[in-house]
XYZ file of N, CA and C in Angstrom:
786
model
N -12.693 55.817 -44.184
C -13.620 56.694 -43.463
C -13.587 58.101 -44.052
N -12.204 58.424 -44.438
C -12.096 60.021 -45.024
C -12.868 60.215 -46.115
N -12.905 59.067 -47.305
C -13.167 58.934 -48.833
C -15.012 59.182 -48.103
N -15.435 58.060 -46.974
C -16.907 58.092 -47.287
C -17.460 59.179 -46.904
N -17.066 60.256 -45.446
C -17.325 61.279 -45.351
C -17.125 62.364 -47.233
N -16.109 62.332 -47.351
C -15.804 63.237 -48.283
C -16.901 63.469 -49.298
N -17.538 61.934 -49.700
C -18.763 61.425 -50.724
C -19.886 62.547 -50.330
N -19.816 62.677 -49.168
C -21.556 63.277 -48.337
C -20.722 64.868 -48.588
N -19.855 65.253 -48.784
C -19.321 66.795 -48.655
C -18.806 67.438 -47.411
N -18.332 66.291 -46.128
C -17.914 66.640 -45.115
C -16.126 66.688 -44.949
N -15.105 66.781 -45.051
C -13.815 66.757 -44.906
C -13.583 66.826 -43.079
N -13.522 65.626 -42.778
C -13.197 65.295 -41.384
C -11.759 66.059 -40.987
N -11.131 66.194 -42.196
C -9.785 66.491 -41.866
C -9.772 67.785 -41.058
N -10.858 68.607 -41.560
C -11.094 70.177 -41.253
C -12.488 70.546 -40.348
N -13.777 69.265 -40.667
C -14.666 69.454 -40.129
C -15.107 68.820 -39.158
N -16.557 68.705 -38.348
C -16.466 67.527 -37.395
C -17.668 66.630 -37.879
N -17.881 65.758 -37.467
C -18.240 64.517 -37.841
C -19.589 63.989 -36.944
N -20.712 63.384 -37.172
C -21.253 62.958 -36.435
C -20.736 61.706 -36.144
N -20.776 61.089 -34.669
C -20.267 59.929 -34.028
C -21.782 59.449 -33.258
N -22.538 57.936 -33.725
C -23.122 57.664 -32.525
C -23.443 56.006 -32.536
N -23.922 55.672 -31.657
C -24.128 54.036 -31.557
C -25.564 53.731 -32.422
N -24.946 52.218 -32.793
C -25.498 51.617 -33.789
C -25.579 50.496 -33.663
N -26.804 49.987 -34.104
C -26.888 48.186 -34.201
C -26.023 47.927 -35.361
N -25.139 46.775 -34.812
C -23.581 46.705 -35.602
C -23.985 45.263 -36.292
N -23.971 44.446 -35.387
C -23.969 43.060 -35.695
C -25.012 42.209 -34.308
N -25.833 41.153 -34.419
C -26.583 40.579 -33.381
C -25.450 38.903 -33.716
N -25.341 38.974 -32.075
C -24.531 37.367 -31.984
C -25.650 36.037 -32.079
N -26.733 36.649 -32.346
C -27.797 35.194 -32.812
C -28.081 34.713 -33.744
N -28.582 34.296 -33.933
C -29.036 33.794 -35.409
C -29.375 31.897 -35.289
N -29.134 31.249 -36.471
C -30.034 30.064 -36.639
C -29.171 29.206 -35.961
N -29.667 28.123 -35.548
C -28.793 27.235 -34.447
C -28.557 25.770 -35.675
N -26.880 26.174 -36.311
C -26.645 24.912 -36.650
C -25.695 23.897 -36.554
N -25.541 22.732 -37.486
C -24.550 21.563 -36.848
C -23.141 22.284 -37.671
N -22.198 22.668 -36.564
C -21.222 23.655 -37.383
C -20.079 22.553 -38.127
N -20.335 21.140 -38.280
C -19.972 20.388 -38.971
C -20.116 20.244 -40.488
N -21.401 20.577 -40.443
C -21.896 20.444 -42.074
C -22.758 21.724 -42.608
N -23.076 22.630 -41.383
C -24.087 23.620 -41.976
C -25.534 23.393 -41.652
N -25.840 22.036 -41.288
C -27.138 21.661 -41.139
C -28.028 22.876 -40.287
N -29.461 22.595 -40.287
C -30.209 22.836 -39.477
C -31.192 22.340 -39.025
N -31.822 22.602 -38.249
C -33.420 21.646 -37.512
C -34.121 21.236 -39.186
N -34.060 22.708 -39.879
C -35.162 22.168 -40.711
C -34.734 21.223 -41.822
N -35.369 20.378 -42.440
C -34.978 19.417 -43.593
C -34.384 19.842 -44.860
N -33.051 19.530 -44.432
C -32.234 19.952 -46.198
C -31.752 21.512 -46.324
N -31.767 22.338 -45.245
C -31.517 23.766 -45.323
C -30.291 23.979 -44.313
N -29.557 24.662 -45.390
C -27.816 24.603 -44.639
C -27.792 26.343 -44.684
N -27.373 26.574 -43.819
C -27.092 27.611 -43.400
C -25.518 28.383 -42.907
N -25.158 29.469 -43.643
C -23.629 29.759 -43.161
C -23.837 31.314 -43.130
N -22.572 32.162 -42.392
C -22.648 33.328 -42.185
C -23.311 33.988 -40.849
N -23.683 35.468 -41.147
C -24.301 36.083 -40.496
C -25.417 35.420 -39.832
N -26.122 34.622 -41.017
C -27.366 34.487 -40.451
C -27.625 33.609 -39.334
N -26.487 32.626 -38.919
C -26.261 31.664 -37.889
C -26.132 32.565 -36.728
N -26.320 31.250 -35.380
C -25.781 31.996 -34.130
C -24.105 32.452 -33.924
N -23.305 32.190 -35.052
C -22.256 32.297 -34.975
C -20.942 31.731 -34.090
N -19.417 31.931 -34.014
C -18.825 30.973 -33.154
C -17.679 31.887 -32.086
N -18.314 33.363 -32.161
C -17.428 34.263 -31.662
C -17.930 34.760 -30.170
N -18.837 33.759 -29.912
C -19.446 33.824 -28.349
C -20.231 35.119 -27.987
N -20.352 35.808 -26.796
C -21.189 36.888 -26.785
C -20.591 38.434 -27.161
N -19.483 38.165 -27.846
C -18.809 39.462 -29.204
C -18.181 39.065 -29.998
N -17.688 39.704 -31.004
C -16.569 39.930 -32.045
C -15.985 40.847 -32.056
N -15.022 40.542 -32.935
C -13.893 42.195 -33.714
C -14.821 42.108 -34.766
N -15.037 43.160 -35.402
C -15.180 43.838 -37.016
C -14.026 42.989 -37.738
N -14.435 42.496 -38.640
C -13.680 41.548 -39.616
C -13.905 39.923 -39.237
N -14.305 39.633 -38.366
C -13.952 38.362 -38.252
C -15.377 37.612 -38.789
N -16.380 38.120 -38.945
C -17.470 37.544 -39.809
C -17.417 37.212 -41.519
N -16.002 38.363 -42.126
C -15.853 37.782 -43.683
C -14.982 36.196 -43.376
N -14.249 36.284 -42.324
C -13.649 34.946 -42.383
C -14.295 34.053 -41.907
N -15.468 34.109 -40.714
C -16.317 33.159 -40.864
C -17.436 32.442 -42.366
N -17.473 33.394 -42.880
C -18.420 33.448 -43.742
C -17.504 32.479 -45.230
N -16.277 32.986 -45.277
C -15.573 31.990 -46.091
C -15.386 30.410 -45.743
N -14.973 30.486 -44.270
C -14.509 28.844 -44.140
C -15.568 28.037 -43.827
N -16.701 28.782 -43.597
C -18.130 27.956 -42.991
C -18.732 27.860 -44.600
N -18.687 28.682 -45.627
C -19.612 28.601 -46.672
C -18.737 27.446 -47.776
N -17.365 27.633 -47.413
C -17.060 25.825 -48.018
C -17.215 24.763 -47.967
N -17.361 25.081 -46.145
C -18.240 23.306 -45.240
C -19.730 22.982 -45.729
N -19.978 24.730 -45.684
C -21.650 24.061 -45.756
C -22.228 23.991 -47.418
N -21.203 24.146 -47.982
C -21.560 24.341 -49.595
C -21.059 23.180 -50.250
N -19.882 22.472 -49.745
C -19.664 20.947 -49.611
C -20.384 19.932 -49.329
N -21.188 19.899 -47.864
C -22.033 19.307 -47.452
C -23.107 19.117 -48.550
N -23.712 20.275 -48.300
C -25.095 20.721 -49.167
C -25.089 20.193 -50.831
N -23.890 20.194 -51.436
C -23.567 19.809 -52.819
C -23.075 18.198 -52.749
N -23.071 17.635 -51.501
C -23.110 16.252 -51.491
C -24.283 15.553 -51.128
N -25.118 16.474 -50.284
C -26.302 15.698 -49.601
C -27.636 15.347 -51.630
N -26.687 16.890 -52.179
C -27.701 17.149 -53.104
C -27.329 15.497 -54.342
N -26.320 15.483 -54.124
C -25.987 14.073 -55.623
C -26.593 13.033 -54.570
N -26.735 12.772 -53.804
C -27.620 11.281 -52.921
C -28.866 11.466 -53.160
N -29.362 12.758 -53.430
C -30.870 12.749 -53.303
C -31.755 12.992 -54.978
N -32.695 12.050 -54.878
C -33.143 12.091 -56.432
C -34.593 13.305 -55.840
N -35.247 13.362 -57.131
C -36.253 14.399 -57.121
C -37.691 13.943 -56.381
N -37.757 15.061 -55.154
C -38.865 14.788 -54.448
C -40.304 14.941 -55.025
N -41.072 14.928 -54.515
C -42.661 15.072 -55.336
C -42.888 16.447 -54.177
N -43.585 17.989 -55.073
C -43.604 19.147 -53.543
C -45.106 18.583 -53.448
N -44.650 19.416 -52.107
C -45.260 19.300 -51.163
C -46.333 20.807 -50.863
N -47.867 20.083 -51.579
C -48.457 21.337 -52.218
C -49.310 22.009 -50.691
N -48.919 21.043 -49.527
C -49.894 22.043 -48.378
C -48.848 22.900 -47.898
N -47.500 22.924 -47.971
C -46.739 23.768 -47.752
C -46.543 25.086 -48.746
N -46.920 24.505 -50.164
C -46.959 25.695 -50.625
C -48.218 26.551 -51.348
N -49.022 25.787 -50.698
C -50.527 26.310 -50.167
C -50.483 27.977 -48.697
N -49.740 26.879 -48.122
C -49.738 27.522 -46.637
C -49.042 28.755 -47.108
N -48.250 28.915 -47.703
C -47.300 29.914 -47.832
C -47.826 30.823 -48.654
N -48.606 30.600 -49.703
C -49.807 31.230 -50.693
C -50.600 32.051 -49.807
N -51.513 31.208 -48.967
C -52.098 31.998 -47.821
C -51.695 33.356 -47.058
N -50.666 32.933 -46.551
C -50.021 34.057 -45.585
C -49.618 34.946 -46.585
N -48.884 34.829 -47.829
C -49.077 36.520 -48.731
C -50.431 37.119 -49.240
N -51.914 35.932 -49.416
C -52.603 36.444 -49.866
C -53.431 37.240 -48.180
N -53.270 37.074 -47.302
C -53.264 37.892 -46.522
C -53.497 38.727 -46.276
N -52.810 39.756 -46.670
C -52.365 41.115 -46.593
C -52.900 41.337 -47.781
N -53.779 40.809 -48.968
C -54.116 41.547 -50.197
C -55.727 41.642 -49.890
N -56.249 42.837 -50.520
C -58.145 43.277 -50.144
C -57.745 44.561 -50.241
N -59.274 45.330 -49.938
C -59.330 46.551 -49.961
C -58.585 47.204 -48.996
N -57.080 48.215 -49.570
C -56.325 49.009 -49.270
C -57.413 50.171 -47.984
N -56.243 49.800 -47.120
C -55.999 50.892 -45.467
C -55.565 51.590 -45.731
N -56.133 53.015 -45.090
C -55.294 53.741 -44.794
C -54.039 53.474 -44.495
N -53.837 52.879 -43.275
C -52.587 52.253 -42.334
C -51.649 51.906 -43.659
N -50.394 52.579 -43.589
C -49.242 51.199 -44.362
C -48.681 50.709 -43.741
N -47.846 49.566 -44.111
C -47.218 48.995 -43.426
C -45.783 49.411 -42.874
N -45.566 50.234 -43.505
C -44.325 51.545 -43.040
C -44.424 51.917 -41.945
N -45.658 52.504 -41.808
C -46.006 53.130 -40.668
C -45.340 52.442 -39.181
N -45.877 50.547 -39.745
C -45.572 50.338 -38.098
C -44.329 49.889 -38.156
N -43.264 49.680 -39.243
C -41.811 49.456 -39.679
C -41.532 50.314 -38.394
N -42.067 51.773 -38.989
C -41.018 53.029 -37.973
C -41.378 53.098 -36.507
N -42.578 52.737 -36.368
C -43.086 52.625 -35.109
C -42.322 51.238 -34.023
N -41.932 50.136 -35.052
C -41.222 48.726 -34.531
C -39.594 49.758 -33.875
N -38.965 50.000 -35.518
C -37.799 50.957 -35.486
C -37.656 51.437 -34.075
N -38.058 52.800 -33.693
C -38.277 53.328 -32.528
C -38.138 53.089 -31.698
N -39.480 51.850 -31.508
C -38.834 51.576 -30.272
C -38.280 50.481 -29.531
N -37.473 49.428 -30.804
C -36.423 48.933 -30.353
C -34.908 50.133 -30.059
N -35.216 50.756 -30.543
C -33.898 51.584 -30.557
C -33.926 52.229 -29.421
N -35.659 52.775 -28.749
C -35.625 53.824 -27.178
C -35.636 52.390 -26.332
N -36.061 51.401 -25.957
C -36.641 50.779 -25.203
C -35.674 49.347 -25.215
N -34.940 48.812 -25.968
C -34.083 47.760 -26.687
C -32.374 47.987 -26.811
N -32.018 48.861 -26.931
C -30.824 49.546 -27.321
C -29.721 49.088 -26.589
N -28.753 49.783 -26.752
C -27.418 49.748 -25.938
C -27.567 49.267 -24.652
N -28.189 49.872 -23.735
C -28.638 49.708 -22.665
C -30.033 49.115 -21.829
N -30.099 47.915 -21.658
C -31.562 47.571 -21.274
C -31.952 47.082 -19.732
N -33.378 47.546 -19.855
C -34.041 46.771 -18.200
C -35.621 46.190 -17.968
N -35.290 45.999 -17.270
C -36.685 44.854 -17.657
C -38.173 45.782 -17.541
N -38.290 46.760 -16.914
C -39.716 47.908 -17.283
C -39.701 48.346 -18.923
N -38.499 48.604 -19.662
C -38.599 49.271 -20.418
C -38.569 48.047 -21.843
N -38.096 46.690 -21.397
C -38.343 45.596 -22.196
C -39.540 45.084 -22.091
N -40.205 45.004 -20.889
C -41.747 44.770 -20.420
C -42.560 45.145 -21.497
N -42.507 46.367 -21.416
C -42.993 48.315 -21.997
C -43.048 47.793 -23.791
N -42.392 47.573 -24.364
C -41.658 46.883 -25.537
C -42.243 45.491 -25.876
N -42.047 44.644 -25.015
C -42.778 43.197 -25.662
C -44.847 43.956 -25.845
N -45.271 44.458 -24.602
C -46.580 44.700 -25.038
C -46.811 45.752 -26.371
N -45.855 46.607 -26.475
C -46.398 47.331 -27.796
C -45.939 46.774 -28.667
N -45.004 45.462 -29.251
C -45.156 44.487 -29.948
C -46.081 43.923 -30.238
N -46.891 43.493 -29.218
C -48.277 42.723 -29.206
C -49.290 44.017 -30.285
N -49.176 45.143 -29.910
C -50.396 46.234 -30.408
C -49.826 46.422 -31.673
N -48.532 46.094 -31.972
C -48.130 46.469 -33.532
C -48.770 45.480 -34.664
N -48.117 43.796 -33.640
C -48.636 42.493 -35.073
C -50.605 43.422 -35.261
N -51.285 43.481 -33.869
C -52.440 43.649 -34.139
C -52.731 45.113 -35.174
N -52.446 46.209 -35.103
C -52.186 46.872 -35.762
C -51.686 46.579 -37.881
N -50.449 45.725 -37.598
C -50.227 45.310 -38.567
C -51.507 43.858 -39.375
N -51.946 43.591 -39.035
C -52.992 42.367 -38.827
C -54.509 43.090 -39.427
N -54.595 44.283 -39.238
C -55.830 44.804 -40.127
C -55.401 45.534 -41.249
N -53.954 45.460 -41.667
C -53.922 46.550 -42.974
C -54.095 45.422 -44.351
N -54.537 46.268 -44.989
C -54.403 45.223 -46.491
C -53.487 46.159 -47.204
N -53.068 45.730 -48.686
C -52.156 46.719 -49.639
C -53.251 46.545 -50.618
N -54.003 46.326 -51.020
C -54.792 45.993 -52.472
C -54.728 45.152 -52.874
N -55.188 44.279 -54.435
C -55.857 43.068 -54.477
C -54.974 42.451 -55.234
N -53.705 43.084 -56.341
C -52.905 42.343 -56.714
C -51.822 42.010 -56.028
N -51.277 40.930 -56.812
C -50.192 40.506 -55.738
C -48.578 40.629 -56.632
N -48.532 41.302 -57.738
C -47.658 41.469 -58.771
C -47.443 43.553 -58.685
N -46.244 43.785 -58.508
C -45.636 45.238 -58.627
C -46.422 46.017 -57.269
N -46.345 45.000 -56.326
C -47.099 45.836 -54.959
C -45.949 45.982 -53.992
N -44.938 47.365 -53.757
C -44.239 47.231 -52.817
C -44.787 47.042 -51.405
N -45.817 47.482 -50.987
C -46.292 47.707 -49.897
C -46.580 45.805 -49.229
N -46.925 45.054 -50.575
C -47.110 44.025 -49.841
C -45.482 43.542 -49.366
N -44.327 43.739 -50.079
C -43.240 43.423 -50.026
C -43.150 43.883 -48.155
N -43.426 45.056 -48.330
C -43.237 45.594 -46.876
C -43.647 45.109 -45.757
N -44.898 44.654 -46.017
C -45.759 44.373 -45.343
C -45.144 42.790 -44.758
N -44.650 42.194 -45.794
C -44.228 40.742 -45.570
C -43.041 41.207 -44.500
N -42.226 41.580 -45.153
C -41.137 42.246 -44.206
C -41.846 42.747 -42.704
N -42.611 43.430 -42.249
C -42.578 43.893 -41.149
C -42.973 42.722 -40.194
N -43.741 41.815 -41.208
C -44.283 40.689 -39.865
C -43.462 40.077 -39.225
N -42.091 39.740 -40.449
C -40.707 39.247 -40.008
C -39.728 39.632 -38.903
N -40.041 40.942 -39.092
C -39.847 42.201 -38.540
C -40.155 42.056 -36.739
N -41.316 41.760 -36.795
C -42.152 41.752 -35.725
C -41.568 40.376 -34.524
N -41.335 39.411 -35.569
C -41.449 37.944 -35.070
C -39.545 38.103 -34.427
N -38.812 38.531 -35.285
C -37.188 38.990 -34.878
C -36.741 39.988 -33.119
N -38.104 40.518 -33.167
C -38.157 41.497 -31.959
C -38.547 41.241 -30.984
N -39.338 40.440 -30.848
C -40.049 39.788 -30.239
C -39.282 38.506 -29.373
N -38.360 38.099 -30.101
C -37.519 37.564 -29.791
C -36.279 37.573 -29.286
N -35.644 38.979 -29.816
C -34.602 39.960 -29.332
C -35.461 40.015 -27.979
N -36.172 40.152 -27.419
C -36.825 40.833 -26.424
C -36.939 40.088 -25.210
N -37.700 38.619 -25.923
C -38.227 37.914 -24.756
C -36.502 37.305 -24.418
N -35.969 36.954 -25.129
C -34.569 36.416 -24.498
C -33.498 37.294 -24.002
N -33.834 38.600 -24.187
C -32.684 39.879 -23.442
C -33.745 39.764 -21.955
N -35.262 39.695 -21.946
C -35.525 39.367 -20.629
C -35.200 38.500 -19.911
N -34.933 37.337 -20.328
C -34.637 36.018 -19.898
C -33.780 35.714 -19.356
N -32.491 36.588 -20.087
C -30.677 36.621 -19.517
C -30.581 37.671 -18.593
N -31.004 37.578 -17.495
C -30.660 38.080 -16.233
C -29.399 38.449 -15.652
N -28.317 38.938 -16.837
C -27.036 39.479 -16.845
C -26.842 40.351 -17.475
N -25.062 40.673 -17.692
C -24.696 41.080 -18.957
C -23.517 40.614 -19.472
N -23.491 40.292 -20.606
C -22.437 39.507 -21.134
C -22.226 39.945 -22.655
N -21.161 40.490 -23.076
C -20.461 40.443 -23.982
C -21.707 42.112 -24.493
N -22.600 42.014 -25.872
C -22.651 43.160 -26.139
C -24.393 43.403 -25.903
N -24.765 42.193 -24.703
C -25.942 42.414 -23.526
C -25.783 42.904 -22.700
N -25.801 43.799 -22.514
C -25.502 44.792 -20.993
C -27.128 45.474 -20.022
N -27.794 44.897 -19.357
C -28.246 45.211 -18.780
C -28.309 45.803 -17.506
N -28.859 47.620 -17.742
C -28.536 48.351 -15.934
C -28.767 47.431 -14.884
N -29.965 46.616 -14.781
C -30.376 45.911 -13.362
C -29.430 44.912 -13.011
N -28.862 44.161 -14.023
C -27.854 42.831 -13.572
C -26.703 43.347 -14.525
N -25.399 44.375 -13.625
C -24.795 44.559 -13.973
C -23.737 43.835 -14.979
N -23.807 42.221 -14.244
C -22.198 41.692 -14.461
C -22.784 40.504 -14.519
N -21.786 39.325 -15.496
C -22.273 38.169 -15.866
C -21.887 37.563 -14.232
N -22.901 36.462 -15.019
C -23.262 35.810 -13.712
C -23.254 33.900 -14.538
N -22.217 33.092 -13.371
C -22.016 31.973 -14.322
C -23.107 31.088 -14.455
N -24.364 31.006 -13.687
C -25.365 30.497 -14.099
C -25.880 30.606 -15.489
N -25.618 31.972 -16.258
C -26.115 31.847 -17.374
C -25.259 31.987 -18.401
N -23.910 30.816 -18.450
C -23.247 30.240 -19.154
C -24.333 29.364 -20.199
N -24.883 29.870 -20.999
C -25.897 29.501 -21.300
C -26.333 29.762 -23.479
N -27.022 29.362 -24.070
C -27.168 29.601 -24.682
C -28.883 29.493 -25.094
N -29.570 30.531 -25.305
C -30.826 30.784 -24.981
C -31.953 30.085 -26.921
N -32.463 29.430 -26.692
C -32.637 28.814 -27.904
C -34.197 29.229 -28.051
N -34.501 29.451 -29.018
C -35.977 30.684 -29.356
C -36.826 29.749 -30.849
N -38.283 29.067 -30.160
C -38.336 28.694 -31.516
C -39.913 28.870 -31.141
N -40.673 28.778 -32.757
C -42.056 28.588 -32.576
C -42.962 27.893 -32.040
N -43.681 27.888 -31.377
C -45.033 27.265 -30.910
C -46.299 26.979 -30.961
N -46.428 25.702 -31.370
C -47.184 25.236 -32.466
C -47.634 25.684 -33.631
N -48.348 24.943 -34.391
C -48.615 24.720 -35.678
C -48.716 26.317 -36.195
N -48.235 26.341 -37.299
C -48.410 27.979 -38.871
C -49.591 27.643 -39.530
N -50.608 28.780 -38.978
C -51.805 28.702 -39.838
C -51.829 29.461 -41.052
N -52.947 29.733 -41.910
C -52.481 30.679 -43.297
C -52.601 31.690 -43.077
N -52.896 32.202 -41.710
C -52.754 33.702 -41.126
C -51.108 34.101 -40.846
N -51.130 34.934 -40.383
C -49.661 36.172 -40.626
C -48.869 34.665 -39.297
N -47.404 34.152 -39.911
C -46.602 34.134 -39.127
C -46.470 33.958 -37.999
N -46.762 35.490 -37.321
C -46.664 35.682 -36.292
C -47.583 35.232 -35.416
N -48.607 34.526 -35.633
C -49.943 34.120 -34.680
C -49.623 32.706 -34.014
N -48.088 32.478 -34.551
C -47.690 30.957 -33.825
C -47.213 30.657 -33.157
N -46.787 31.735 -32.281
C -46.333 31.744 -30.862
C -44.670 31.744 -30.313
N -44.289 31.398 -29.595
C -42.873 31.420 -29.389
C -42.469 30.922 -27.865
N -41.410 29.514 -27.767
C -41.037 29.366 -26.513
C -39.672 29.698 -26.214
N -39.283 29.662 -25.395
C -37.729 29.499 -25.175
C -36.927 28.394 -24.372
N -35.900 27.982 -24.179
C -35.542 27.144 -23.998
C -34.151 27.477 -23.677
N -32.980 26.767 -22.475
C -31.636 26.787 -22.610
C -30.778 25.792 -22.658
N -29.705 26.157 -23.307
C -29.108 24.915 -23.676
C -27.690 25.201 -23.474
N -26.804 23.972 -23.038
C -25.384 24.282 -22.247
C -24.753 24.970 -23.538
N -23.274 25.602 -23.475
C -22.377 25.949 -24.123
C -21.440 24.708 -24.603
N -21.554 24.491 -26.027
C -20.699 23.189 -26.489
C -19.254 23.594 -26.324
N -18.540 22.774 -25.402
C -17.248 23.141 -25.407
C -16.350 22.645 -26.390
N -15.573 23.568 -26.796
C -14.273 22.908 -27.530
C -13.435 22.147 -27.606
N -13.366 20.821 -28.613
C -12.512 20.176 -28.480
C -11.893 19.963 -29.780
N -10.574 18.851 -29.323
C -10.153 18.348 -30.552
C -8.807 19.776 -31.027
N -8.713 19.866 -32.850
C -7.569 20.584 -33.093
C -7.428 22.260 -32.740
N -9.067 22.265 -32.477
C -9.605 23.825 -32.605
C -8.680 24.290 -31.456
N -9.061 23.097 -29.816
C -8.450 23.467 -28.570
C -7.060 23.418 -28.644
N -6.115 22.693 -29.396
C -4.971 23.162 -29.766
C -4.686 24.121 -30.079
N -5.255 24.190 -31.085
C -5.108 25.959 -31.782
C -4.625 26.859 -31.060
N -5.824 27.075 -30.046
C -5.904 27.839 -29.296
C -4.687 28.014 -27.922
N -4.557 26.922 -27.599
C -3.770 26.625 -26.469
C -2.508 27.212 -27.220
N -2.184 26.570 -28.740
C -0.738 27.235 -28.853
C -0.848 28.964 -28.691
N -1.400 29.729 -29.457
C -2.134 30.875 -29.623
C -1.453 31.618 -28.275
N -2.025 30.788 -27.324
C -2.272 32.063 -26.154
C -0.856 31.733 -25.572
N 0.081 30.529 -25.701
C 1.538 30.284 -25.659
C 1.983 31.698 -26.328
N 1.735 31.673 -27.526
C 2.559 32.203 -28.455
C 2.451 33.724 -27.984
N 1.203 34.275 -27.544
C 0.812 35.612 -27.139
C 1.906 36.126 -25.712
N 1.477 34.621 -25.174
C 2.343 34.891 -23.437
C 3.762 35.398 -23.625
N 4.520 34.560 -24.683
C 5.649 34.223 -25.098
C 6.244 36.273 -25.642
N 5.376 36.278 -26.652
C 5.291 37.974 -26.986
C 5.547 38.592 -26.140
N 4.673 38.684 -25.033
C 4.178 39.755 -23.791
C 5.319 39.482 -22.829
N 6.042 38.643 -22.616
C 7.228 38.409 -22.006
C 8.512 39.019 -22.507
C-alpha cells in the first residue's frame, strides 16, 4: 500500500490518504457443474471470477487466487478431455450470422451520442442508486433509467467500418454493460433481505426464507438486434449442500479452531 501511494507522490507515512468504498468483487456470476466446470451452454467450461463462486454471500481478499487455481485444473482437465472425444464439428453459420448482425448494428451514419456517454451515465447510477446500501424506490428509480439508457444506447451508430473503431468496441461493451445491471438490479429487488455483502435499509437482516440462490437468465429467442432486446427471467433455486470429504474438511477445521480457542 506504501510503494502504491508513493507511485502517485503521496507518502502515507507523513500524509493522508483518500479512503472510500468500492465495488470489490460481485458473489455472482455463471452457474456451473463445480465438478467439471461445465455450463448450461454446450462445451463452455467456465472457472474463476467469472462463476457464481463457492464462498457463499462473501469472501476474504485472497481466496479467489485459490479458487481460481484448483477450479482452473478441474475445469481445464475436463475441458482437455471432453476436447480428445470430440472430432471436428461442421459451424454453425446462423450463429455466426446472428452474431455478425448484432456488431453490424451499431455501424451507419455516426451520432452525435457516444457510447461513453451512456457508460458514465450506467456508471453513476449504479454507484448513487445500486451501491453499498440499497432500497427498493431507489432500485425501482434505476431498473427504469436502465430501460431509457438500452433505448438511448439503441439509436447511436459509430460509423460504417467495422475495423480500428473504438467506439464500436465501446459500444459492444456498454450493451453488456446494460444487460449485467439490469440484472444486478432485478435480483437485489427480488432478495428481500440482507445477506452477506447485500445489505438492504428496508429488510434489515437475513431472513431464512431466502436461503436461496437467485438464478437470472434470458428470455426468449436473440434477434440480430442489440442483446439486450431478449429479455430476462428469474428464477430460485435451493442452496446445494455439502457433502462428502469437503464436509469433513470442514468439521475437522472448526474442531481444530475450537481446540485453539480453548
Amino acid at each position: 500500500m506504501y510503494r502504491q501511494f508513493k507511485v502517485t507522490g503521496i507518502d502515507i507515512s507523513e500524509q493522508r490518504m483518500e479512503v472510500a468504498p468500492t465495488a470489490h468483487y460481485s458473489m455472482g456470476g455463471l452457474r456451473v457443474n463445480w465438478a467439471d466446470g461445465s455450463t448450461a451452454v454446450k462445451e463452455l467450461f467456465a472457472v474463476g471470477e467469472v462463476t457464481g463462486g463457492l464462498h457463499g454471500a462473501n469472501r476474504l481478499g485472497g481466496n479467489s487466487l485459490a479458487e481460481t487455481i484448483v477450479f482452473g485444473r478441474i475445469a481445464g482437465r475436463a475441458a482437455a478431455m471432453h476436447a480428445r472425444k470430440k472430432q471436428y464439428t461442421p459451424l454453425d453459420y446462423s450463429s455466426i450470422n446472428a452474431a455478425v448482425a448484432s456488431v453490424n448494428y451499431y455501424l451507419g451514419k455516426e451520432t452525435l451520442q457516444r457510447p461513453v456517454e451512456v457508460r458514465n451515465e450506467l456508471q453513476e447510477l449504479m454507484w448513487n442508486k445500486v451501491g453499498i446500501i440499497r432500497n427498493r424506490k431507489d432500485m425501482e428509480a434505476a431498473l427504469k433509467k436502465i430501460e431509457k439508457l438500452k433505448k438511448k444506447l439503441s439509436h447511436i451508430r459509430v460509423g460504417e467500418k467495422m475495423e480500428d473503431n473504438p467506439e464500436l468496441v465501446i459500444a459492444l461493451d456498454v450493451e453488456r454493460l446494460l444487460l449485467a445491471a439490469e440484472a444486478v438490479v432485478k435480483c437485489a429487488l427480488m432478495r428481500k433481505e440482507s445477506r452477506g455483502a447485500h445489505y438492504r435499509s428496508d429488510y434489515k437482516k437475513e431472513a431464512r426464507a431466502w436461503l436461496v440462490n437467485i438464478v437470472c437468465r434470458k428470455a426468449g429467442r436473440q434477434t440480430p438486434k442489440a442483446s439486450f432486446d431478449s429479455g430476462m427471467e428469474l428464477s430460485k433455486s435451493k442452496v446445494t449442500k455439502l457433502k462428502g470429504l469437503l464436509v469433513k474438511e470442514l468439521k475437522r477445521k472448526r474442531q481444530m479452531n475450537r481446540s485453539f480457542v480453548e
